[in-house]
Amino acid sequence: MKKRSGRKGEAPPKKSVHKLVAYQIHEDDSAPICPARRERRWMDDAYRKFPYRCLPLVVANQYGWEILSTHHFRASWDGTSKPGGLYVENISGDGRLHCHSHFGEGVLTFQIPFLFKTPDGWNLMVRGPTNNPKDGIAALDGIIETDWTHSTFTMNWRFTRAGTVEFALGEPICLFFPIQRGVLERFRGELRTLESNREFEKKFREWSASRDRFLLELNKGKPETVAQGWQKDYMRTAKDKKPLAHPFVNEISGTELEATGGNDEDSANM
């Protein structure tokens, strides 16, 4: 006998949920955490906002959570290697300024005011906000084993040249998301000719021919093609514009917050 499928209208089974906890260390010192945002200034300013038509770009923008700057400040580097060659000036903002020069070599260090805890076997990928370049300074990436470590980490940016940069109040200074430890090591890369997979090759050739036709018609100004604008191949699986990451929940009040605070002290891992 065939097993009966789920009844019409029956709720699908719930997916398993992993907890990512941000422990607040100091009650009077916090920084906002929020799901990574879809929007980028340079994408907004582009002609007809064309970059938003690229779903892979938009999905990457929203992949994870951001920690926001609690101050508007200015950082200047004179190009020397000693920590004293980098100076931070607070322009506005309340409470403790979470950034300073610590390592030297033109590295701007942010104290992350949280102690994170992931499930066993899960690390935390820590980096700068995706697809959001900042002139004169670049974010450095790090992977933290947050399932066992009880020490904090820092977020670091390195100047690309001597000069001055500013971070605005509320500007993302850090992006993070969990990655499963050991997954990369289980993959084995192979090189093959496309002809070795006939079905895959057929689909690619069809798509490629369709793309060539579309671009030719677009260049010729064919009205229906111009009205279409772009083929939307990547857009067909986009359900909505909601962030991928859920807001952090305030354990004390039991509510979800768009931005919640927390704190941390020593910076041992980065």
XYZ file of C-alpha atoms in Angstrom:
270
model
C 0.000 0.000 0.000
C 1.081 3.508 -0.713
C 1.547 5.806 2.203
C -0.972 8.567 2.347
C 0.444 11.988 1.699
C -0.227 14.821 4.101
C -3.792 16.051 4.198
C -4.717 19.119 2.238
C -4.088 22.220 4.299
C -2.041 20.296 6.838
C 0.876 22.305 8.208
C 4.299 21.104 6.973
C 6.664 19.659 9.583
C 8.718 22.240 11.406
C 12.383 22.518 10.525
C 14.910 22.000 13.286
C 16.163 25.237 14.787
C 19.716 25.905 15.947
C 20.346 28.507 18.637
C 22.929 31.238 18.288
C 23.303 33.070 21.596
C 24.919 36.471 22.100
C 25.703 36.856 25.792
C 25.652 40.401 27.113
C 28.618 40.889 29.451
C 28.121 44.444 30.738
C 24.640 45.734 31.435
C 25.539 49.347 30.648
C 27.455 48.666 27.416
C 25.805 47.415 24.238
C 25.836 47.461 20.435
C 22.916 46.826 18.081
C 22.580 43.504 16.254
C 20.188 43.211 13.310
C 19.604 40.904 10.333
C 21.849 41.913 7.444
C 20.164 44.463 5.251
C 19.218 44.035 1.608
C 19.959 47.609 0.571
C 23.302 49.120 -0.407
C 23.887 52.794 -1.134
C 25.849 52.108 -4.320
C 23.066 49.810 -5.533
C 20.458 52.464 -4.806
C 22.501 55.032 -6.731
C 23.044 52.797 -9.776
C 21.083 53.471 -12.964
C 17.522 52.222 -12.381
C 18.912 50.245 -9.424
C 20.007 47.508 -11.846
C 22.220 45.687 -9.289
C 19.095 44.604 -7.394
C 18.160 42.476 -10.405
C 20.988 40.115 -9.485
C 19.468 37.710 -6.951
C 22.819 36.141 -5.933
C 24.039 39.626 -5.000
C 20.883 40.455 -3.035
C 20.859 37.118 -1.187
C 24.510 37.593 -0.212
C 23.719 41.074 1.123
C 21.245 39.559 3.585
C 23.216 36.497 4.633
C 23.796 36.803 8.371
C 23.581 39.462 11.063
C 25.274 42.829 11.363
C 26.684 44.597 14.391
C 26.227 48.350 14.071
C 28.516 51.150 15.144
C 27.450 52.883 18.350
C 29.296 56.076 17.397
C 30.125 58.391 14.556
C 33.903 58.504 14.519
C 36.919 59.292 12.370
C 40.049 57.113 12.081
C 43.340 58.308 10.582
C 46.481 56.327 9.733
C 49.864 57.843 8.931
C 51.191 54.781 7.111
C 53.592 53.624 9.852
C 53.575 50.182 11.467
C 53.303 51.079 15.159
C 49.914 51.216 16.931
C 50.427 54.919 17.597
C 50.308 55.603 13.865
C 46.535 55.139 13.876
C 44.375 57.685 15.682
C 40.624 57.460 16.418
C 38.521 60.577 17.019
C 35.006 60.292 18.455
C 32.599 62.697 16.741
C 29.312 61.688 18.380
C 27.626 58.831 20.203
C 26.875 57.777 23.755
C 28.738 55.283 25.897
C 31.972 53.455 25.292
C 33.683 53.786 21.905
C 34.370 50.219 20.792
C 37.273 50.831 18.408
C 40.951 51.690 18.778
C 44.412 50.929 17.436
C 45.807 47.746 18.993
C 47.795 45.629 16.539
C 49.537 48.323 14.508
C 50.141 47.943 10.758
C 47.209 50.229 10.017
C 44.673 47.876 11.621
C 41.548 49.407 13.173
C 40.198 47.122 15.904
C 36.579 46.931 17.074
C 35.787 45.396 20.453
C 32.783 43.130 19.900
C 30.609 43.515 23.008
C 29.250 39.968 23.000
C 30.330 36.455 23.851
C 28.781 34.199 21.208
C 27.748 30.580 21.643
C 26.939 28.233 18.759
C 25.833 24.558 18.836
C 28.487 21.830 18.882
C 30.332 21.605 15.586
C 29.406 25.101 14.411
C 31.817 28.023 13.940
C 31.075 31.684 13.418
C 32.247 33.354 10.215
C 33.076 36.973 11.027
C 33.738 39.549 8.316
C 32.750 42.969 7.009
C 29.320 43.709 5.512
C 28.970 41.909 2.166
C 29.097 43.862 -1.110
C 29.628 47.106 0.774
C 33.144 48.379 -0.058
C 34.585 51.267 1.919
C 37.197 53.491 0.338
C 40.582 53.437 2.035
C 39.961 50.518 4.389
C 39.096 46.817 4.055
C 37.504 44.413 6.518
C 39.479 41.325 7.577
C 37.775 37.923 7.833
C 37.989 35.465 10.695
C 36.470 32.110 11.683
C 35.807 31.591 15.395
C 35.139 28.240 17.082
C 32.280 29.631 19.125
C 30.952 26.213 20.193
C 33.687 25.800 22.823
C 35.665 29.023 23.286
C 34.859 31.229 26.281
C 36.913 34.212 25.095
C 35.830 37.138 22.956
C 37.053 38.202 19.535
C 37.592 41.488 17.754
C 36.547 42.733 14.332
C 39.453 44.231 12.412
C 39.704 46.521 9.406
C 42.999 47.361 7.708
C 43.735 50.640 5.959
C 44.657 50.154 2.308
C 46.689 53.367 2.330
C 47.544 56.198 4.659
C 44.541 58.464 5.101
C 41.294 59.076 6.979
C 37.987 57.204 7.033
C 34.732 57.793 8.870
C 32.162 55.354 10.238
C 28.655 56.696 10.750
C 26.428 56.008 13.736
C 24.494 52.840 12.906
C 26.838 51.797 10.087
C 27.558 48.040 9.982
C 31.055 47.278 11.260
C 30.761 43.494 11.367
C 28.796 40.694 9.691
C 28.581 37.185 11.128
C 26.884 33.894 10.320
C 27.325 30.256 11.463
C 29.207 27.686 9.351
C 29.418 23.987 10.112
C 32.896 22.840 11.016
C 34.379 20.057 8.887
C 32.023 20.458 5.916
C 34.668 21.921 3.595
C 37.043 19.038 4.305
C 34.381 16.538 3.174
C 34.278 17.973 -0.345
C 36.527 16.723 -3.144
C 36.882 18.846 -6.267
C 36.909 17.318 -9.755
C 37.524 18.745 -13.239
C 35.390 17.307 -16.039
C 34.377 18.272 -19.566
C 30.851 19.582 -19.890
C 30.172 16.910 -22.530
C 30.557 14.233 -19.849
C 27.151 15.259 -18.453
C 24.846 15.384 -21.468
C 21.719 16.502 -19.618
C 23.572 19.290 -17.862
C 25.216 20.341 -21.125
C 21.846 20.406 -22.939
C 20.313 22.707 -20.341
C 23.326 25.011 -20.437
C 23.328 25.212 -24.265
C 19.615 26.048 -24.250
C 20.109 28.758 -21.667
C 23.138 30.167 -23.503
C 21.271 30.326 -26.824
C 18.311 31.977 -25.096
C 20.642 34.520 -23.514
C 22.289 35.344 -26.845
C 18.900 35.835 -28.505
C 17.697 38.069 -25.708
C 20.790 40.302 -25.813
C 20.589 40.564 -29.617
C 16.923 41.586 -29.464
C 17.687 44.025 -26.656
C 20.448 45.678 -28.705
C 18.102 45.927 -31.687
C 15.498 47.621 -29.487
C 12.781 45.010 -29.972
C 9.828 46.510 -28.020
C 8.731 43.404 -26.099
C 12.319 42.601 -25.114
C 13.002 46.173 -24.008
C 9.785 46.103 -21.970
C 10.915 42.860 -20.329
C 14.161 44.509 -19.243
C 16.021 41.352 -18.204
C 15.415 37.614 -18.282
C 14.955 37.094 -14.545
C 16.552 33.620 -14.611
C 17.924 34.136 -11.112
C 14.770 35.802 -9.839
C 12.363 32.880 -10.220
C 13.146 31.403 -6.818
C 12.973 34.708 -4.935
C 9.954 34.562 -2.633
C 10.045 37.985 -1.022
C 12.314 40.775 0.183
C 12.419 39.734 3.825
C 15.817 39.270 5.500
C 17.134 35.712 5.574
C 18.203 35.943 9.211
C 15.662 36.225 12.021
C 16.006 39.043 14.573
C 17.689 38.133 17.840
C 15.224 37.430 20.648
C 15.496 39.293 23.930
C 15.535 36.449 26.462
C 14.485 38.760 29.271
C 11.371 40.197 27.646
C 10.710 37.317 25.248
C 10.352 39.651 22.286
C 12.100 39.823 18.940
C 14.110 42.967 18.416
C 15.218 44.618 15.199
C 18.387 45.620 17.040
C 19.472 44.372 20.436
C 22.441 45.200 22.603
C 25.117 43.168 24.304
C 28.690 43.382 25.480
C 32.068 41.719 25.829
C 35.554 42.361 27.198
C 38.861 40.661 26.275
C 39.830 40.292 22.638
C 41.783 37.089 22.336
C 40.959 35.376 19.084
C 41.561 37.916 16.304
